[in-house]
Amino acid sequence: QVQLEESGGGLVQPGGSLRLSCAFSGNRFSITGMGWYRQAPGKEREWVAIITSGGGTTYADPIKGRFTISRDNAKNTVYLQMNSLKPEDTAVYYCNAFGPGARGVTNDYWGQGTQVTVSS
C-alpha cells in the first residue's frame, strides 16, 4: 500500500546545510503522521523529527533548533531541512510513515534510507 523513497543525502562540511526529501505513494488516508529517523555507524536507530497529519511537529533534542521537518501535500513529499550540520549528524536517514491499524494497532512504513556524511 504505502511506499517511501528518501533522497537528498550526500557529503557536506560542518556548518553546512542539506535538505532531505521523502516521496510518498499509496493510500494517504492510512497515514496519520510521518517522520525521520537516523542510524549512525555502531549506534542504534534514533528518532529525529515527526510531523502529524494536523501539522504539529516534534524534534529530538540533539537536532532541535537546527533541523526542520515540513511537507508539501501537492507533491506528496516530506522534507527535512538540516542546517548547522555537525559531524555527529553523520548517519543513514530513514523516512517513516505511521497510521492506524486494526483494533488500535499502529502500522509503520519505512524507506530504504539515504546517507548523510558531515566531514571536512
Short mmCIF file of N, CA, C and O in Angstrom, two decimals:
data_model
loop_
_atom_site.label_atom_id
_atom_site.label_comp_id
_atom_site.label_asym_id
_atom_site.label_seq_id
_atom_site.Cartn_x
_atom_site.Cartn_y
_atom_site.Cartn_z
N GLN A 1 0.81 -1.20 0.00
CA GLN A 1 0.00 0.00 0.00
C GLN A 1 0.85 1.26 0.00
O GLN A 1 0.79 2.06 -0.93
N VAL A 2 1.63 1.46 1.06
CA VAL A 2 2.42 2.67 1.24
C VAL A 2 3.87 2.40 0.89
O VAL A 2 4.46 1.42 1.34
N GLN A 3 4.46 3.30 0.09
CA GLN A 3 5.87 3.23 -0.26
C GLN A 3 6.53 4.58 -0.01
O GLN A 3 5.94 5.62 -0.29
N LEU A 4 7.75 4.54 0.51
CA LEU A 4 8.51 5.74 0.81
C LEU A 4 9.87 5.65 0.14
O LEU A 4 10.48 4.59 0.12
N GLU A 5 10.36 6.78 -0.36
CA GLU A 5 11.66 6.82 -1.00
C GLU A 5 12.39 8.10 -0.60
O GLU A 5 11.95 9.19 -0.92
N GLU A 6 13.53 7.94 0.09
CA GLU A 6 14.32 9.08 0.52
C GLU A 6 15.30 9.50 -0.57
O GLU A 6 15.75 8.68 -1.37
N SER A 7 15.66 10.78 -0.56
CA SER A 7 16.67 11.31 -1.46
C SER A 7 17.25 12.58 -0.85
O SER A 7 16.69 13.14 0.09
N GLY A 8 18.36 13.04 -1.40
CA GLY A 8 18.95 14.29 -0.97
C GLY A 8 20.17 14.16 -0.08
O GLY A 8 20.78 15.17 0.28
N GLY A 9 20.54 12.95 0.28
CA GLY A 9 21.71 12.77 1.11
C GLY A 9 22.99 13.05 0.34
O GLY A 9 22.99 13.15 -0.88
N GLY A 10 24.08 13.19 1.09
CA GLY A 10 25.36 13.46 0.46
C GLY A 10 26.41 13.87 1.46
O GLY A 10 26.22 13.71 2.67
N LEU A 11 27.52 14.39 0.96
CA LEU A 11 28.63 14.83 1.78
C LEU A 11 28.61 16.35 1.92
O LEU A 11 28.56 17.06 0.91
N VAL A 12 28.64 16.83 3.16
CA VAL A 12 28.66 18.26 3.42
C VAL A 12 29.69 18.56 4.50
O VAL A 12 30.05 17.69 5.30
N GLN A 13 30.17 19.80 4.53
CA GLN A 13 31.12 20.24 5.53
C GLN A 13 30.41 20.63 6.82
O GLN A 13 29.23 21.00 6.79
N PRO A 14 31.08 20.54 7.96
CA PRO A 14 30.48 21.02 9.20
C PRO A 14 30.00 22.46 9.07
O PRO A 14 30.69 23.30 8.50
N GLY A 15 28.81 22.72 9.58
CA GLY A 15 28.21 24.03 9.46
C GLY A 15 27.37 24.21 8.21
O GLY A 15 26.66 25.22 8.09
N GLY A 16 27.43 23.26 7.32
CA GLY A 16 26.68 23.34 6.08
C GLY A 16 25.24 22.90 6.24
O GLY A 16 24.79 22.57 7.34
N SER A 17 24.52 22.89 5.12
CA SER A 17 23.11 22.55 5.11
C SER A 17 22.81 21.48 4.07
O SER A 17 23.53 21.33 3.08
N LEU A 18 21.73 20.76 4.31
CA LEU A 18 21.30 19.72 3.40
C LEU A 18 19.79 19.56 3.57
O LEU A 18 19.27 19.71 4.67
N ARG A 19 19.11 19.25 2.47
CA ARG A 19 17.68 19.05 2.51
C ARG A 19 17.33 17.66 2.01
O ARG A 19 17.59 17.32 0.86
N LEU A 20 16.73 16.86 2.88
CA LEU A 20 16.30 15.52 2.53
C LEU A 20 14.84 15.53 2.10
O LEU A 20 14.04 16.31 2.61
N SER A 21 14.51 14.65 1.18
CA SER A 21 13.15 14.52 0.70
C SER A 21 12.67 13.09 0.87
O SER A 21 13.46 12.14 0.75
N CYS A 22 11.39 12.93 1.14
CA CYS A 22 10.76 11.63 1.25
C CYS A 22 9.51 11.64 0.40
O CYS A 22 8.53 12.32 0.74
N ALA A 23 9.54 10.91 -0.70
CA ALA A 23 8.39 10.83 -1.59
C ALA A 23 7.44 9.74 -1.13
O ALA A 23 7.87 8.60 -0.91
N PHE A 24 6.18 10.09 -1.00
CA PHE A 24 5.16 9.18 -0.52
C PHE A 24 4.27 8.72 -1.66
O PHE A 24 3.87 9.51 -2.51
N SER A 25 3.93 7.44 -1.66
CA SER A 25 2.94 6.92 -2.59
C SER A 25 2.11 5.86 -1.88
O SER A 25 2.61 5.14 -1.02
N GLY A 26 0.83 5.79 -2.24
CA GLY A 26 -0.07 4.85 -1.61
C GLY A 26 -1.31 5.53 -1.06
O GLY A 26 -1.68 6.62 -1.49
N ASN A 27 -1.92 4.89 -0.09
CA ASN A 27 -3.15 5.38 0.50
C ASN A 27 -2.85 6.45 1.55
O ASN A 27 -2.41 6.13 2.65
N ARG A 28 -3.11 7.70 1.21
CA ARG A 28 -2.85 8.80 2.13
C ARG A 28 -3.73 8.72 3.37
O ARG A 28 -3.32 9.18 4.45
N PHE A 29 -4.91 8.17 3.24
CA PHE A 29 -5.83 8.13 4.37
C PHE A 29 -5.40 7.15 5.44
O PHE A 29 -5.94 7.18 6.55
N SER A 30 -4.47 6.29 5.14
CA SER A 30 -3.97 5.34 6.12
C SER A 30 -2.84 5.90 6.97
O SER A 30 -2.35 5.22 7.87
N ILE A 31 -2.41 7.15 6.69
CA ILE A 31 -1.28 7.76 7.36
C ILE A 31 -1.73 8.91 8.24
O ILE A 31 -2.46 9.80 7.80
N THR A 32 -1.31 8.91 9.49
CA THR A 32 -1.62 9.99 10.42
C THR A 32 -0.41 10.84 10.76
O THR A 32 -0.55 11.90 11.37
N GLY A 33 0.77 10.38 10.38
CA GLY A 33 1.97 11.14 10.64
C GLY A 33 3.17 10.58 9.91
O GLY A 33 3.17 9.42 9.48
N MET A 34 4.19 11.41 9.75
CA MET A 34 5.42 10.99 9.11
C MET A 34 6.59 11.57 9.87
O MET A 34 6.45 12.56 10.59
N GLY A 35 7.75 10.95 9.69
CA GLY A 35 8.90 11.44 10.42
C GLY A 35 10.21 10.97 9.83
O GLY A 35 10.25 10.30 8.80
N TRP A 36 11.27 11.37 10.51
CA TRP A 36 12.61 11.00 10.12
C TRP A 36 13.33 10.33 11.29
O TRP A 36 13.21 10.78 12.44
N TYR A 37 14.07 9.28 10.98
CA TYR A 37 14.93 8.60 11.92
C TYR A 37 16.33 8.53 11.31
O TYR A 37 16.51 8.75 10.12
N ARG A 38 17.31 8.24 12.14
CA ARG A 38 18.67 8.09 11.63
C ARG A 38 19.41 7.03 12.41
O ARG A 38 19.10 6.74 13.57
N GLN A 39 20.41 6.46 11.76
CA GLN A 39 21.24 5.45 12.39
C GLN A 39 22.70 5.70 12.02
O GLN A 39 23.07 5.60 10.85
N ALA A 40 23.49 6.04 13.02
CA ALA A 40 24.92 6.28 12.83
C ALA A 40 25.68 4.96 12.94
O ALA A 40 25.18 4.00 13.53
N PRO A 41 26.90 4.90 12.39
CA PRO A 41 27.69 3.67 12.48
C PRO A 41 27.88 3.23 13.93
O PRO A 41 28.29 4.02 14.78
N GLY A 42 27.57 1.98 14.20
CA GLY A 42 27.74 1.43 15.53
C GLY A 42 26.72 1.90 16.55
O GLY A 42 26.88 1.62 17.74
N LYS A 43 25.69 2.60 16.11
CA LYS A 43 24.68 3.13 17.02
C LYS A 43 23.31 2.57 16.69
O LYS A 43 23.07 2.06 15.59
N GLU A 44 22.41 2.66 17.66
CA GLU A 44 21.03 2.28 17.43
C GLU A 44 20.31 3.36 16.63
O GLU A 44 20.69 4.53 16.65
N ARG A 45 19.27 2.95 15.93
CA ARG A 45 18.44 3.92 15.22
C ARG A 45 17.76 4.85 16.21
O ARG A 45 17.24 4.40 17.24
N GLU A 46 17.74 6.14 15.91
CA GLU A 46 17.14 7.10 16.80
C GLU A 46 16.15 7.99 16.05
O GLU A 46 16.32 8.28 14.87
N TRP A 47 15.16 8.43 16.77
CA TRP A 47 14.15 9.32 16.24
C TRP A 47 14.72 10.73 16.08
O TRP A 47 15.48 11.20 16.93
N VAL A 48 14.36 11.40 14.99
CA VAL A 48 14.83 12.75 14.70
C VAL A 48 13.71 13.77 14.78
O VAL A 48 13.80 14.76 15.51
N ALA A 49 12.64 13.55 14.01
CA ALA A 49 11.54 14.52 13.95
C ALA A 49 10.28 13.84 13.46
O ALA A 49 10.34 12.84 12.74
N ILE A 50 9.14 14.40 13.83
CA ILE A 50 7.84 13.88 13.42
C ILE A 50 6.92 15.05 13.06
O ILE A 50 6.95 16.09 13.72
N ILE A 51 6.13 14.85 12.02
CA ILE A 51 5.07 15.80 11.68
C ILE A 51 3.77 15.01 11.57
O ILE A 51 3.71 13.98 10.90
N THR A 52 2.72 15.48 12.25
CA THR A 52 1.44 14.80 12.26
C THR A 52 0.57 15.29 11.11
O THR A 52 0.88 16.27 10.45
N SER A 53 -0.54 14.59 10.91
CA SER A 53 -1.47 14.98 9.85
C SER A 53 -2.05 16.36 10.09
O SER A 53 -2.43 17.04 9.13
N GLY A 54 -2.09 16.79 11.35
CA GLY A 54 -2.58 18.12 11.67
C GLY A 54 -1.53 19.21 11.55
O GLY A 54 -1.85 20.38 11.75
N GLY A 55 -0.30 18.84 11.23
CA GLY A 55 0.77 19.81 11.04
C GLY A 55 1.65 20.05 12.25
O GLY A 55 2.60 20.83 12.18
N GLY A 56 1.36 19.40 13.36
CA GLY A 56 2.19 19.55 14.53
C GLY A 56 3.53 18.86 14.36
O GLY A 56 3.63 17.83 13.71
N THR A 57 4.57 19.44 14.93
CA THR A 57 5.92 18.90 14.80
C THR A 57 6.57 18.72 16.16
O THR A 57 6.30 19.48 17.09
N THR A 58 7.43 17.72 16.26
CA THR A 58 8.25 17.50 17.44
C THR A 58 9.64 17.10 16.99
O THR A 58 9.81 16.48 15.94
N TYR A 59 10.64 17.45 17.80
CA TYR A 59 12.03 17.22 17.44
C TYR A 59 12.81 16.60 18.58
O TYR A 59 12.53 16.86 19.75
N ALA A 60 13.80 15.81 18.22
CA ALA A 60 14.71 15.25 19.20
C ALA A 60 15.69 16.33 19.67
O ALA A 60 16.06 17.22 18.90
N ASP A 61 16.11 16.23 20.91
CA ASP A 61 16.97 17.26 21.50
C ASP A 61 18.27 17.51 20.73
O ASP A 61 18.68 18.67 20.58
N PRO A 62 18.97 16.48 20.23
CA PRO A 62 20.25 16.73 19.56
C PRO A 62 20.15 17.61 18.32
O PRO A 62 21.16 18.23 17.94
N ILE A 63 18.99 17.67 17.68
CA ILE A 63 18.85 18.45 16.45
C ILE A 63 17.89 19.62 16.59
O ILE A 63 17.70 20.37 15.62
N LYS A 64 17.33 19.78 17.76
CA LYS A 64 16.35 20.84 17.97
C LYS A 64 16.98 22.22 17.71
O LYS A 64 18.06 22.53 18.21
N GLY A 65 16.28 23.02 16.91
CA GLY A 65 16.78 24.33 16.55
C GLY A 65 17.63 24.35 15.30
O GLY A 65 17.94 25.43 14.78
N ARG A 66 18.04 23.18 14.82
CA ARG A 66 18.87 23.09 13.62
C ARG A 66 18.15 22.44 12.45
O ARG A 66 18.40 22.78 11.30
N PHE A 67 17.27 21.49 12.73
CA PHE A 67 16.54 20.77 11.69
C PHE A 67 15.08 21.21 11.69
O PHE A 67 14.51 21.54 12.73
N THR A 68 14.46 21.16 10.51
CA THR A 68 13.05 21.48 10.37
C THR A 68 12.37 20.45 9.48
O THR A 68 12.84 20.20 8.36
N ILE A 69 11.29 19.86 9.97
CA ILE A 69 10.51 18.94 9.16
C ILE A 69 9.31 19.68 8.59
O ILE A 69 8.68 20.50 9.27
N SER A 70 9.00 19.40 7.34
CA SER A 70 7.88 20.04 6.67
C SER A 70 7.32 19.10 5.61
O SER A 70 7.89 18.04 5.35
N ARG A 71 6.22 19.50 5.00
CA ARG A 71 5.61 18.68 3.96
C ARG A 71 4.98 19.53 2.88
O ARG A 71 4.59 20.68 3.11
N ASP A 72 4.88 18.94 1.70
CA ASP A 72 4.21 19.55 0.56
C ASP A 72 3.19 18.53 0.08
O ASP A 72 3.53 17.56 -0.60
N ASN A 73 1.93 18.73 0.45
CA ASN A 73 0.89 17.77 0.12
C ASN A 73 0.68 17.62 -1.38
O ASN A 73 0.36 16.53 -1.87
N ALA A 74 0.85 18.71 -2.12
CA ALA A 74 0.67 18.66 -3.56
C ALA A 74 1.69 17.74 -4.22
O ALA A 74 1.42 17.12 -5.25
N LYS A 75 2.88 17.66 -3.64
CA LYS A 75 3.95 16.83 -4.19
C LYS A 75 4.08 15.50 -3.46
O LYS A 75 4.96 14.70 -3.80
N ASN A 76 3.22 15.27 -2.47
CA ASN A 76 3.29 14.04 -1.68
C ASN A 76 4.70 13.81 -1.14
O ASN A 76 5.25 12.71 -1.22
N THR A 77 5.27 14.86 -0.57
CA THR A 77 6.65 14.81 -0.14
C THR A 77 6.82 15.44 1.24
O THR A 77 6.22 16.48 1.53
N VAL A 78 7.62 14.80 2.06
CA VAL A 78 8.02 15.34 3.36
C VAL A 78 9.51 15.67 3.30
O VAL A 78 10.29 14.93 2.70
N TYR A 79 9.89 16.79 3.91
CA TYR A 79 11.26 17.26 3.85
C TYR A 79 11.88 17.32 5.24
O TYR A 79 11.19 17.46 6.25
N LEU A 80 13.18 17.24 5.27
CA LEU A 80 13.95 17.51 6.47
C LEU A 80 15.06 18.48 6.10
O LEU A 80 16.03 18.10 5.45
N GLN A 81 14.88 19.74 6.49
CA GLN A 81 15.90 20.76 6.26
C GLN A 81 16.90 20.70 7.40
O GLN A 81 16.53 20.91 8.56
N MET A 82 18.15 20.45 7.08
CA MET A 82 19.19 20.30 8.08
C MET A 82 20.19 21.44 7.93
O MET A 82 20.84 21.58 6.90
N ASN A 83 20.31 22.26 8.97
CA ASN A 83 21.23 23.38 8.99
C ASN A 83 22.24 23.20 10.11
O ASN A 83 22.04 22.41 11.04
N SER A 84 23.33 23.94 10.03
CA SER A 84 24.39 23.89 11.05
C SER A 84 24.79 22.45 11.34
O SER A 84 24.90 22.04 12.50
N LEU A 85 25.04 21.72 10.30
CA LEU A 85 25.34 20.29 10.45
C LEU A 85 26.65 20.06 11.19
O LEU A 85 27.62 20.81 11.04
N LYS A 86 26.65 19.01 11.99
CA LYS A 86 27.81 18.62 12.78
C LYS A 86 28.25 17.22 12.37
O LYS A 86 27.44 16.44 11.86
N PRO A 87 29.52 16.88 12.60
CA PRO A 87 29.97 15.52 12.28
C PRO A 87 29.13 14.44 12.95
O PRO A 87 28.95 13.36 12.37
N GLU A 88 28.61 14.71 14.13
CA GLU A 88 27.79 13.74 14.84
C GLU A 88 26.44 13.50 14.17
O GLU A 88 25.72 12.58 14.54
N ASP A 89 26.09 14.33 13.19
CA ASP A 89 24.86 14.12 12.43
C ASP A 89 25.04 13.07 11.33
O ASP A 89 24.07 12.69 10.68
N THR A 90 26.26 12.63 11.12
CA THR A 90 26.53 11.62 10.11
C THR A 90 25.76 10.34 10.42
O THR A 90 25.89 9.77 11.50
N ALA A 91 24.96 9.89 9.46
CA ALA A 91 24.12 8.72 9.67
C ALA A 91 23.37 8.41 8.38
O ALA A 91 23.35 9.20 7.45
N VAL A 92 22.75 7.25 8.37
CA VAL A 92 21.76 6.94 7.35
C VAL A 92 20.42 7.44 7.86
O VAL A 92 20.00 7.08 8.96
N TYR A 93 19.77 8.26 7.07
CA TYR A 93 18.50 8.85 7.47
C TYR A 93 17.35 8.11 6.80
O TYR A 93 17.36 7.90 5.58
N TYR A 94 16.36 7.74 7.60
CA TYR A 94 15.23 6.96 7.13
C TYR A 94 13.93 7.75 7.27
O TYR A 94 13.70 8.38 8.29
N CYS A 95 13.11 7.67 6.25
CA CYS A 95 11.78 8.24 6.30
C CYS A 95 10.81 7.22 6.88
O CYS A 95 10.92 6.02 6.60
N ASN A 96 9.88 7.69 7.69
CA ASN A 96 8.90 6.83 8.34
C ASN A 96 7.51 7.40 8.17
O ASN A 96 7.31 8.61 8.18
N ALA A 97 6.55 6.52 8.00
CA ALA A 97 5.14 6.90 7.99
C ALA A 97 4.39 5.95 8.91
O ALA A 97 4.70 4.76 8.97
N PHE A 98 3.40 6.47 9.62
CA PHE A 98 2.64 5.64 10.52
C PHE A 98 1.16 6.00 10.46
O PHE A 98 0.79 7.12 10.13
N GLY A 99 0.34 5.01 10.79
CA GLY A 99 -1.09 5.21 10.75
C GLY A 99 -1.81 4.12 11.51
O GLY A 99 -1.21 3.13 11.93
N PRO A 100 -3.11 4.29 11.69
CA PRO A 100 -3.89 3.34 12.48
C PRO A 100 -4.09 2.01 11.75
O PRO A 100 -4.36 1.98 10.56
N GLY A 101 -3.97 0.94 12.51
CA GLY A 101 -4.29 -0.38 12.02
C GLY A 101 -5.53 -0.90 12.72
O GLY A 101 -6.25 -0.16 13.38
N ALA A 102 -5.76 -2.18 12.58
CA ALA A 102 -6.94 -2.78 13.19
C ALA A 102 -6.82 -2.81 14.71
O ALA A 102 -5.74 -3.04 15.26
N ARG A 103 -7.92 -2.54 15.37
CA ARG A 103 -8.03 -2.64 16.83
C ARG A 103 -7.00 -1.77 17.56
O ARG A 103 -6.45 -2.18 18.59
N GLY A 104 -6.73 -0.60 17.04
CA GLY A 104 -5.85 0.33 17.72
C GLY A 104 -4.36 0.11 17.49
O GLY A 104 -3.54 0.82 18.08
N VAL A 105 -3.98 -0.83 16.67
CA VAL A 105 -2.58 -1.10 16.37
C VAL A 105 -2.07 -0.09 15.36
O VAL A 105 -2.76 0.23 14.39
N THR A 106 -0.85 0.42 15.56
CA THR A 106 -0.24 1.37 14.65
C THR A 106 0.61 0.66 13.61
O THR A 106 1.44 -0.19 13.95
N ASN A 107 0.40 1.00 12.35
CA ASN A 107 1.21 0.47 11.26
C ASN A 107 2.37 1.41 10.96
O ASN A 107 2.20 2.63 10.98
N ASP A 108 3.54 0.85 10.68
CA ASP A 108 4.73 1.63 10.34
C ASP A 108 5.25 1.25 8.97
O ASP A 108 5.27 0.08 8.61
N TYR A 109 5.71 2.26 8.21
CA TYR A 109 6.28 2.05 6.89
C TYR A 109 7.62 2.77 6.83
O TYR A 109 7.79 3.84 7.42
N TRP A 110 8.58 2.19 6.10
CA TRP A 110 9.94 2.71 6.07
C TRP A 110 10.49 2.79 4.66
O TRP A 110 10.19 1.94 3.81
N GLY A 111 11.31 3.80 4.42
CA GLY A 111 12.07 3.89 3.19
C GLY A 111 13.38 3.13 3.33
O GLY A 111 13.67 2.54 4.37
N GLN A 112 14.18 3.16 2.28
CA GLN A 112 15.44 2.43 2.27
C GLN A 112 16.60 3.20 2.89
O GLN A 112 17.64 2.62 3.18
N GLY A 113 16.44 4.50 3.08
CA GLY A 113 17.46 5.31 3.72
C GLY A 113 18.33 6.07 2.74
O GLY A 113 18.51 5.65 1.59
N THR A 114 18.88 7.20 3.20
CA THR A 114 19.81 7.99 2.41
C THR A 114 20.97 8.42 3.31
O THR A 114 20.76 8.83 4.45
N GLN A 115 22.18 8.30 2.80
CA GLN A 115 23.38 8.56 3.59
C GLN A 115 23.67 10.06 3.68
O GLN A 115 23.71 10.76 2.67
N VAL A 116 23.90 10.52 4.90
CA VAL A 116 24.34 11.89 5.16
C VAL A 116 25.69 11.82 5.86
O VAL A 116 25.81 11.20 6.91
N THR A 117 26.69 12.45 5.27
CA THR A 117 28.03 12.47 5.85
C THR A 117 28.47 13.91 6.04
O THR A 117 28.49 14.69 5.09
N VAL A 118 28.82 14.25 7.28
CA VAL A 118 29.28 15.60 7.62
C VAL A 118 30.76 15.49 7.99
O VAL A 118 31.11 14.94 9.03
N SER A 119 31.61 16.02 7.13
CA SER A 119 33.05 15.90 7.33
C SER A 119 33.78 16.99 6.58
O SER A 119 33.33 17.45 5.53
N SER A 120 34.91 17.42 7.12
CA SER A 120 35.76 18.39 6.47
C SER A 120 36.96 17.72 5.82
O SER A 120 37.80 18.37 5.21
#
